[in-house]
PDB file of C-alpha atoms in Angstrom:
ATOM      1  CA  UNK A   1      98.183  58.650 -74.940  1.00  0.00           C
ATOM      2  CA  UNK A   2      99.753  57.067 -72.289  1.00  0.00           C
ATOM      3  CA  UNK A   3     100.550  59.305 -68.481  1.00  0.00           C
ATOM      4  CA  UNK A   4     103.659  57.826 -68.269  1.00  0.00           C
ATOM      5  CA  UNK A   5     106.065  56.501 -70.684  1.00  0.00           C
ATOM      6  CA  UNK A   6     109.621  54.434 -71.056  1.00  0.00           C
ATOM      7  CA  UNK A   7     111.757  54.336 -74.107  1.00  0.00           C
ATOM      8  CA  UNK A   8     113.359  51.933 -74.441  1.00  0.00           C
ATOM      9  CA  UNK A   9     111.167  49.616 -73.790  1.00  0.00           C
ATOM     10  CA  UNK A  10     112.970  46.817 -74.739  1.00  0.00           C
ATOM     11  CA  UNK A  11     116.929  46.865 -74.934  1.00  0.00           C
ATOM     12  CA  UNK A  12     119.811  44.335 -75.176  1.00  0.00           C
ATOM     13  CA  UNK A  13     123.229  44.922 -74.397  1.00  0.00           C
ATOM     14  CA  UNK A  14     127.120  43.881 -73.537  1.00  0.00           C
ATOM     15  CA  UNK A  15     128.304  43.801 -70.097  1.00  0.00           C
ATOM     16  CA  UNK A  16     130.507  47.287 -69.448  1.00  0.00           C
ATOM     17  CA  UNK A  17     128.284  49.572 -71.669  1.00  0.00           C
ATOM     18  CA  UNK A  18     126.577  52.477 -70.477  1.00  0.00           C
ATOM     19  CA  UNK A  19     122.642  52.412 -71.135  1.00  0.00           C
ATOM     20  CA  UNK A  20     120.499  54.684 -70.389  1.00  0.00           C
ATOM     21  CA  UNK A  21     116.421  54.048 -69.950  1.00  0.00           C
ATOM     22  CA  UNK A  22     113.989  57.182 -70.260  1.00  0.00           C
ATOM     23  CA  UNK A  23     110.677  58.447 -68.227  1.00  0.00           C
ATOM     24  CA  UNK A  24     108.527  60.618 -69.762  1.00  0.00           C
ATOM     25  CA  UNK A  25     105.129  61.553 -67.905  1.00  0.00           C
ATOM     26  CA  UNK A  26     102.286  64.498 -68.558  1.00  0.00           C
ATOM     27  CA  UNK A  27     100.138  63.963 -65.169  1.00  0.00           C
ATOM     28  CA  UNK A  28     101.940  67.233 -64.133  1.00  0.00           C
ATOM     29  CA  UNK A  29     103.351  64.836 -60.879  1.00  0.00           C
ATOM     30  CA  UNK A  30     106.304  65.984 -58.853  1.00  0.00           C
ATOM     31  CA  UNK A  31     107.164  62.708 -57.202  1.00  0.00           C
ATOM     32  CA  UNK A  32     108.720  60.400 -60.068  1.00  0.00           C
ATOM     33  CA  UNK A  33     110.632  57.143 -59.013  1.00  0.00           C
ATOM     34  CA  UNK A  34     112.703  53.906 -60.648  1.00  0.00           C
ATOM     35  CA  UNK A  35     112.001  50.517 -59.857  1.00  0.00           C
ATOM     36  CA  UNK A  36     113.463  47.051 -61.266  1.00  0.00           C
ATOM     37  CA  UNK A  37     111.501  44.156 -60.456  1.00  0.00           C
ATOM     38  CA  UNK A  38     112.763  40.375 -60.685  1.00  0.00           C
ATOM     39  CA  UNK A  39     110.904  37.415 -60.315  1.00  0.00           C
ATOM     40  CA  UNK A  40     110.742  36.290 -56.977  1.00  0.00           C
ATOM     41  CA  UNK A  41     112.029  39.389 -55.794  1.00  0.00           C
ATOM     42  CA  UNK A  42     109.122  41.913 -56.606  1.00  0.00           C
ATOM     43  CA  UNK A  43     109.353  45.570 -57.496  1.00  0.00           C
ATOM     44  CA  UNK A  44     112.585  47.329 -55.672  1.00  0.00           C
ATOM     45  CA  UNK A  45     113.645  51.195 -55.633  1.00  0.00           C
ATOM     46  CA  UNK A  46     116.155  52.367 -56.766  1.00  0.00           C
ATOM     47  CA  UNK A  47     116.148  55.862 -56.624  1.00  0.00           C
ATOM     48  CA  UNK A  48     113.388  58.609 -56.276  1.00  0.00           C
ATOM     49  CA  UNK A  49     112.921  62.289 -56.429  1.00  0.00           C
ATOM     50  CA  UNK A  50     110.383  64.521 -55.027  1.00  0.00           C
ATOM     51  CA  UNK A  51     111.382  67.534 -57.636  1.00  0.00           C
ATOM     52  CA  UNK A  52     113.632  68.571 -59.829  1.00  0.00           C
ATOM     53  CA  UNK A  53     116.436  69.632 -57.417  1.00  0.00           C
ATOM     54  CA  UNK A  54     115.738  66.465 -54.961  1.00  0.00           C
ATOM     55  CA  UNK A  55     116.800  62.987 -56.173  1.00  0.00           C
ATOM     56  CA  UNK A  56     117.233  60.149 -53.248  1.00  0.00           C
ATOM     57  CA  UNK A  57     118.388  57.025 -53.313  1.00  0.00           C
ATOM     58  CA  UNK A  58     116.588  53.725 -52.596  1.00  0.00           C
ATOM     59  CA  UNK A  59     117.395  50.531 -51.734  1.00  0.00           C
ATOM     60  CA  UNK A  60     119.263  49.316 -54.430  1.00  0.00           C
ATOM     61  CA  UNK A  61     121.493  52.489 -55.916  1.00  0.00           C
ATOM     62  CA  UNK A  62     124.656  50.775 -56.282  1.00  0.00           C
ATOM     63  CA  UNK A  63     125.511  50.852 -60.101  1.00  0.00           C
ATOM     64  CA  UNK A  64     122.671  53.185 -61.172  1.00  0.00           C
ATOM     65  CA  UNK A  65     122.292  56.660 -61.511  1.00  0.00           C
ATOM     66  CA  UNK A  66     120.029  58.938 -62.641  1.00  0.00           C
ATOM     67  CA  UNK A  67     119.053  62.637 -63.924  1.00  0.00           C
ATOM     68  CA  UNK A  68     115.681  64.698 -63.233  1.00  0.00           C
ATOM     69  CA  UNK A  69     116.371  66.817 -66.094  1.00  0.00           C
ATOM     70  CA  UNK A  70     112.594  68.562 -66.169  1.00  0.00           C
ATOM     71  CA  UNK A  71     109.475  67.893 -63.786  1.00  0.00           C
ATOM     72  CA  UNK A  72     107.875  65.912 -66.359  1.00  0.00           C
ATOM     73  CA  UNK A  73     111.541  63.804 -67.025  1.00  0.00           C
ATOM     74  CA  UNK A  74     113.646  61.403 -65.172  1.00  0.00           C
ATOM     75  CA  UNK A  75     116.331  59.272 -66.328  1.00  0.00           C
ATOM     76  CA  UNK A  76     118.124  56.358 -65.103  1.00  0.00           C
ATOM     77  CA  UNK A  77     121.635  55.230 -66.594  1.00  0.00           C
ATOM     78  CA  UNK A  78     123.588  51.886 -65.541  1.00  0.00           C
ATOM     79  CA  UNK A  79     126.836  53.688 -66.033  1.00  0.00           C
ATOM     80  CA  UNK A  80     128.766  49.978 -66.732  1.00  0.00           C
ATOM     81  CA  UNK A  81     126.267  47.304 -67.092  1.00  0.00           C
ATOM     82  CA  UNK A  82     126.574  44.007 -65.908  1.00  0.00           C
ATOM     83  CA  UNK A  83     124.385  41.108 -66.342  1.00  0.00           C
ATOM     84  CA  UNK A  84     122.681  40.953 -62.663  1.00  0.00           C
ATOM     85  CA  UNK A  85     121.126  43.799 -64.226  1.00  0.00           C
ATOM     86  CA  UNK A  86     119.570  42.030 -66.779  1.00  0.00           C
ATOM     87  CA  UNK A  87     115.544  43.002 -65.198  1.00  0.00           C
ATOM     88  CA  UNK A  88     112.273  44.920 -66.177  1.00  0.00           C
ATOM     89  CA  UNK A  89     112.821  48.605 -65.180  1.00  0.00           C
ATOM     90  CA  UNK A  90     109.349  50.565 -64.206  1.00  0.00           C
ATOM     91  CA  UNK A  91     109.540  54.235 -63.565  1.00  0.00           C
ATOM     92  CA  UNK A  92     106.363  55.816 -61.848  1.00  0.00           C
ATOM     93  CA  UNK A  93     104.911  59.150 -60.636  1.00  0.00           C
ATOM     94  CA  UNK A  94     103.039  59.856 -57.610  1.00  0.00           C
ATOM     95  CA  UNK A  95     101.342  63.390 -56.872  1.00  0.00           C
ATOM     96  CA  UNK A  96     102.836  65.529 -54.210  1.00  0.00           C
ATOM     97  CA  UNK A  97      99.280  66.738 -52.634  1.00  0.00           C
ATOM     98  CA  UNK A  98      99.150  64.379 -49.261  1.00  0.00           C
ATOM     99  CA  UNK A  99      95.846  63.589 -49.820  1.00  0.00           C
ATOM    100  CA  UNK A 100      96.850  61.720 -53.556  1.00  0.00           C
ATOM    101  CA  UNK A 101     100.108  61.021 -53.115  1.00  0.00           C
ATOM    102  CA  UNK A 102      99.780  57.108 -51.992  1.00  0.00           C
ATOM    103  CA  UNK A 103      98.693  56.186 -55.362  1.00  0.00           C
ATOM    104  CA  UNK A 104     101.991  55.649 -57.749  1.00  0.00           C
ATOM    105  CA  UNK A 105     101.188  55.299 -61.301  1.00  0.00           C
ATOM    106  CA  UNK A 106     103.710  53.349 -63.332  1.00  0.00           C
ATOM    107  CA  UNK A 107     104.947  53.276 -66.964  1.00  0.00           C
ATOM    108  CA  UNK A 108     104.883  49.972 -69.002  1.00  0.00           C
ATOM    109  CA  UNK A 109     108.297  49.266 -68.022  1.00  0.00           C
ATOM    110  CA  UNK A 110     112.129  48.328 -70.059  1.00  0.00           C
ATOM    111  CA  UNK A 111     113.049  45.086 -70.151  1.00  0.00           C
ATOM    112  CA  UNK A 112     116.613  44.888 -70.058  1.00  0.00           C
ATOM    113  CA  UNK A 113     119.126  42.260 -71.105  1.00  0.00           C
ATOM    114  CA  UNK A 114     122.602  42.736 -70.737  1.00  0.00           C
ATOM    115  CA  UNK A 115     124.979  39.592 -72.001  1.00  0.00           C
TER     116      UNK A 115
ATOM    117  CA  UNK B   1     115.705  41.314 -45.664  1.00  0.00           C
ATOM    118  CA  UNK B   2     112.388  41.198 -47.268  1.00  0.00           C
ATOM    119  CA  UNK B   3     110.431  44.027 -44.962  1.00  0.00           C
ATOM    120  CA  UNK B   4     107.012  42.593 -46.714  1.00  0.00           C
ATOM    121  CA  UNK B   5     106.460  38.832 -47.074  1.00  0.00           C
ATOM    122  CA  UNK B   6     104.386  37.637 -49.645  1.00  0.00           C
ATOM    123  CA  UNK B   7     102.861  34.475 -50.518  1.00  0.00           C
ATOM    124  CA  UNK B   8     101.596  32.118 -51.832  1.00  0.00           C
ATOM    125  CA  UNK B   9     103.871  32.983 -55.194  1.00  0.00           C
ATOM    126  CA  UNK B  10     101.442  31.600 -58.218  1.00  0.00           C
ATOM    127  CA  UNK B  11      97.803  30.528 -57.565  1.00  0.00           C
ATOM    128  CA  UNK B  12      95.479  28.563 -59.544  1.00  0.00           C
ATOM    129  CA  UNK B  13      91.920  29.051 -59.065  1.00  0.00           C
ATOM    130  CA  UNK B  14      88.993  27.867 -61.015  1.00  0.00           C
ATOM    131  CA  UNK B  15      86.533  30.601 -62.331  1.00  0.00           C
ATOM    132  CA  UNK B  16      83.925  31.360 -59.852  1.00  0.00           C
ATOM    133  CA  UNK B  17      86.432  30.650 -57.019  1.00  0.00           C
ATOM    134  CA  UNK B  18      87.797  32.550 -54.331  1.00  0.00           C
ATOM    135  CA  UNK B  19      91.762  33.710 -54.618  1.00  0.00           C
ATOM    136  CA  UNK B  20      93.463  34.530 -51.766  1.00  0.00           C
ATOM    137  CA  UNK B  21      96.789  35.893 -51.170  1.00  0.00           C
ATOM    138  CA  UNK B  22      98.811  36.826 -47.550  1.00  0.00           C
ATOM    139  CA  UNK B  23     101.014  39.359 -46.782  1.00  0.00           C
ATOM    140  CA  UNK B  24     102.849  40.193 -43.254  1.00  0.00           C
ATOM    141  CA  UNK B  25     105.255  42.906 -42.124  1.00  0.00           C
ATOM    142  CA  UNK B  26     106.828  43.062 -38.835  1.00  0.00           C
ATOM    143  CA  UNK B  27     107.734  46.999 -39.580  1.00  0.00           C
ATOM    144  CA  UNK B  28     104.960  48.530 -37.271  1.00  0.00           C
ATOM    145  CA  UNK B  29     105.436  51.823 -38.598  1.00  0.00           C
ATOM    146  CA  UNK B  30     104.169  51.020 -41.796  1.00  0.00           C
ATOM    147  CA  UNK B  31     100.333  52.850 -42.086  1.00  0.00           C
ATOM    148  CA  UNK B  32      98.903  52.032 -45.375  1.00  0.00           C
ATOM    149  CA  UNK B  33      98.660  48.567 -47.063  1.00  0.00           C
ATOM    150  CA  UNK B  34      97.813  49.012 -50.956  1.00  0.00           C
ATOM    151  CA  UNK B  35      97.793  46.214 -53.698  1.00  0.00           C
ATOM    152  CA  UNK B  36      98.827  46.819 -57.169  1.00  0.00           C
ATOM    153  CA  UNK B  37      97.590  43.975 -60.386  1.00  0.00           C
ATOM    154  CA  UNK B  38      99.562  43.729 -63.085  1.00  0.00           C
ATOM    155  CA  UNK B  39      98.920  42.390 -66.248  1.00  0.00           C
ATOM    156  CA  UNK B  40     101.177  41.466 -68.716  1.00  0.00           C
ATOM    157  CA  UNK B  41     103.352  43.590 -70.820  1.00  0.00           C
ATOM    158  CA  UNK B  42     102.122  46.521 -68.147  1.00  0.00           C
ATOM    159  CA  UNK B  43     103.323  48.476 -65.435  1.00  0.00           C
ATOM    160  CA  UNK B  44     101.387  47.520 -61.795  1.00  0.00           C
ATOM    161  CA  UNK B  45      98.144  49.866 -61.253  1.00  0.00           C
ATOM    162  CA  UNK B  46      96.519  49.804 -57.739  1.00  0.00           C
ATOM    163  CA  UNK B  47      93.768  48.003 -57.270  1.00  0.00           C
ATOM    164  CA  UNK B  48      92.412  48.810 -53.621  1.00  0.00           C
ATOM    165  CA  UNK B  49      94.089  50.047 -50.341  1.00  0.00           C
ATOM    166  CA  UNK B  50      93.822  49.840 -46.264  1.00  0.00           C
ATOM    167  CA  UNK B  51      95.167  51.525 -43.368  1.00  0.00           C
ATOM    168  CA  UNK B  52      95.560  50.174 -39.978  1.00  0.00           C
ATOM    169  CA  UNK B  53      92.835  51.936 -38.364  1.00  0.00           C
ATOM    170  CA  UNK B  54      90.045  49.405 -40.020  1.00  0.00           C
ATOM    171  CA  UNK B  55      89.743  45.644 -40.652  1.00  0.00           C
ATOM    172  CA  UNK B  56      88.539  45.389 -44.120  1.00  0.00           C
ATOM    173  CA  UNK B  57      88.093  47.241 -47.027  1.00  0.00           C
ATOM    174  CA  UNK B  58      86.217  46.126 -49.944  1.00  0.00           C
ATOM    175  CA  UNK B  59      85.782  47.417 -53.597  1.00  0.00           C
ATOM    176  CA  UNK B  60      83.352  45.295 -55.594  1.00  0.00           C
ATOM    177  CA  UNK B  61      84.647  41.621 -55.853  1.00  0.00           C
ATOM    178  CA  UNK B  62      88.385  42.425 -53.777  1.00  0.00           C
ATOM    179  CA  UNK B  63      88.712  42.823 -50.359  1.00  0.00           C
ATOM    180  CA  UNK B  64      91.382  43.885 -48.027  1.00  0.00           C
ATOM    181  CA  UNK B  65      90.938  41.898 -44.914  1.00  0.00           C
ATOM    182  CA  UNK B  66      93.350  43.603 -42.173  1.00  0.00           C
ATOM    183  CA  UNK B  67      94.799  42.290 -38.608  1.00  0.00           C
ATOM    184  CA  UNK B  68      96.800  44.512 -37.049  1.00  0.00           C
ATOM    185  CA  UNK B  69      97.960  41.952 -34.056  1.00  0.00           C
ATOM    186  CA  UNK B  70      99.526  39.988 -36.332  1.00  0.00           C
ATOM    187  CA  UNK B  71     100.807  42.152 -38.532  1.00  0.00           C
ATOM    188  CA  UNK B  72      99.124  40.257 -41.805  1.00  0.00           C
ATOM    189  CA  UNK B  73      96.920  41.740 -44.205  1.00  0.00           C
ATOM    190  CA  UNK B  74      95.384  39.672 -47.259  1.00  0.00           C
ATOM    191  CA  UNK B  75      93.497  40.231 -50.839  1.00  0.00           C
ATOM    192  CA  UNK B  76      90.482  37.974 -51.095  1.00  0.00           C
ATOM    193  CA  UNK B  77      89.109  37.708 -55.153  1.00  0.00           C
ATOM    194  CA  UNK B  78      85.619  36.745 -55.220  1.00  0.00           C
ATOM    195  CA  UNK B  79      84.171  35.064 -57.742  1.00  0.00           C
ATOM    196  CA  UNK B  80      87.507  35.267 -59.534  1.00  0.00           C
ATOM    197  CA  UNK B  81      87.240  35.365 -63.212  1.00  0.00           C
ATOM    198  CA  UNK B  82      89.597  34.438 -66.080  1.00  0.00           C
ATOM    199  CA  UNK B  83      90.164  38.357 -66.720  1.00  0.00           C
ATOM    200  CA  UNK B  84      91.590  38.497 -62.841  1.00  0.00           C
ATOM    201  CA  UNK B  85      94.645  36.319 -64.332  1.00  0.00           C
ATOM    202  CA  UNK B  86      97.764  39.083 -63.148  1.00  0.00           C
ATOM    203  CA  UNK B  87     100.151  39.423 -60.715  1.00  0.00           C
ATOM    204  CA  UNK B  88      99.218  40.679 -57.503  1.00  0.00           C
ATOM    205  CA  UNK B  89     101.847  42.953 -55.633  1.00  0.00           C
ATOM    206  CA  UNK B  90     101.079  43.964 -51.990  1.00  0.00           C
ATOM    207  CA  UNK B  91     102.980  46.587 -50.309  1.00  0.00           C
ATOM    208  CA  UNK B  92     103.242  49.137 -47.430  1.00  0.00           C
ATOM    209  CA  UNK B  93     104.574  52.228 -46.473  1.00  0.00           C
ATOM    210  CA  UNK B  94     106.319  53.666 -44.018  1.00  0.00           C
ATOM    211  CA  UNK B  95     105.499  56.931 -41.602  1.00  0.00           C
ATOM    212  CA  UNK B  96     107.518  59.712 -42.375  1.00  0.00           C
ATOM    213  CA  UNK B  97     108.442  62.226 -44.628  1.00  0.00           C
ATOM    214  CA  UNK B  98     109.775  59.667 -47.540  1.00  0.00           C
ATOM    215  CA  UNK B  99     107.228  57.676 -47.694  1.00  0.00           C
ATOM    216  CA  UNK B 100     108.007  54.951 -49.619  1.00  0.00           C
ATOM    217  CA  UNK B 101     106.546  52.024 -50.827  1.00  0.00           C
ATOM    218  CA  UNK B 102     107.826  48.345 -49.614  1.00  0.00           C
ATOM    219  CA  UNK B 103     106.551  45.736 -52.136  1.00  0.00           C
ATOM    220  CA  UNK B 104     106.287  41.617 -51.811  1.00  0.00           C
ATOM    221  CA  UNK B 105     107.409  39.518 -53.823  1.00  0.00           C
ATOM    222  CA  UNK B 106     104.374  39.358 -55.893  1.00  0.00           C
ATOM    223  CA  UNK B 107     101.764  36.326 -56.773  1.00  0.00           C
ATOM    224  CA  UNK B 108     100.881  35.049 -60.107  1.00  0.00           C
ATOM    225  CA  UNK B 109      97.217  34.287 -60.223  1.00  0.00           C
ATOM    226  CA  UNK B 110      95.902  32.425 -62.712  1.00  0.00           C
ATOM    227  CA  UNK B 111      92.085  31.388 -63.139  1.00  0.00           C
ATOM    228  CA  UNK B 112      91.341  29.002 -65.236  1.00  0.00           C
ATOM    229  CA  UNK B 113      87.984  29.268 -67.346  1.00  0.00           C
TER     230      UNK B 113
END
């Protein structure tokens, strides 16, 4: 079974509906974070958390949210989509011991349409 | 602002060839340099790592090759085989408490058999 896993992982939608994409991950992490990544653009955050009362945002927030509702679950909603949001979403984990934490271990990702 | 520039963006190599890819920063707090592969229909998985304090790192057939005066650090794919076909992400992160990682913009290699 996979560590970490997205559902949806593919979804299609109309601009000004609220979507929301799911992480799921049993490596017992603390650290769990959302990325989009378009081509030519690479893999950007959006927002991270480093437990379940601690959620920061990264470098592209605006129009996202998201919910750590359990260590092992993080959520991320596009409260109004529009279609510059139309990208692959990747959620990933990373362990909170300094000596593991540099490696981030990702999910297989939502690709998201929204017309 | 891209903080990490990658390039080239898609490479062809034969099989048995060398790949190479580039990456520079001008952030020099950044203090580890890892590079993620990513296959198709998957989420990126790290394939080796560097920090500043050395000049190259290799694993197998992939090396890091660092140079911290010029603020550059590159993946070199030795005899780079058809399997090797991904796309390569470097990134780095910064000192500090958030430590995040900064990606590129990512390379598509492709090796042709």
């Amino acid at each position: 079974d996979a560590d970490v896993t997205q559902t949806p992982r593919n979804r299609i939608t109309k601009t000004g509906k609220r979507i929301m994409l799911e992480c799921s991950q049993t490596k017992g992490h603390d650290r769990m974070y959302w990325y989009r990544q378009d081509p030519g653009l690479g893999l950007r955050l959006i927002y991270y958390s480093f437990d379940v009362k601690d959620i920061n945002k990264g470098e592209i927030s605006d129009g996202y949210s998201v919910s750590r509702q359990a260590q092992a679950k993080f959520s991320l909603s596009l409260e109004s989509a529009i279609p510059n949001q139309t990208a692959l979403y990747f959620c990933a984990t990373s362990d909170r011991d300094p000596k593991l934490y540099n490696e981030q271990f990702f999910g297989p990702g939502t690709r998201l349409t929204v017309l | 602002q891209q903080q990490v520039k990658q390039s080239p963006q898609s490479l062809i190599v034969q099989k048995g060839g060398i790949s190479i890819i580039n990456c520079a920063y001008e952030n020099t707090a950044f203090d580890y340099f890892p590079w993620y592969q990513q296959f198709p229909g998957k989420g990126p998985a790290l394939l080796i790592a560097i920090r500043p304090d050395v000049s190259e790192k290799k694993e197998g057939r992939f090396t890091i090759s660092f140079n911290k005066s010029a603020k550059q650090f590159s993946l070199h794919i030795m005899d780079s085989q058809p399997g090797d076909s991904a796309t390569y992400f470097c990134a780095a992160r910064e000192t500090g408490s958030a430590r995040q990682l900064t990606f590129g913009s990512g390379t598509q290699l492709t090796v042709l058999p």
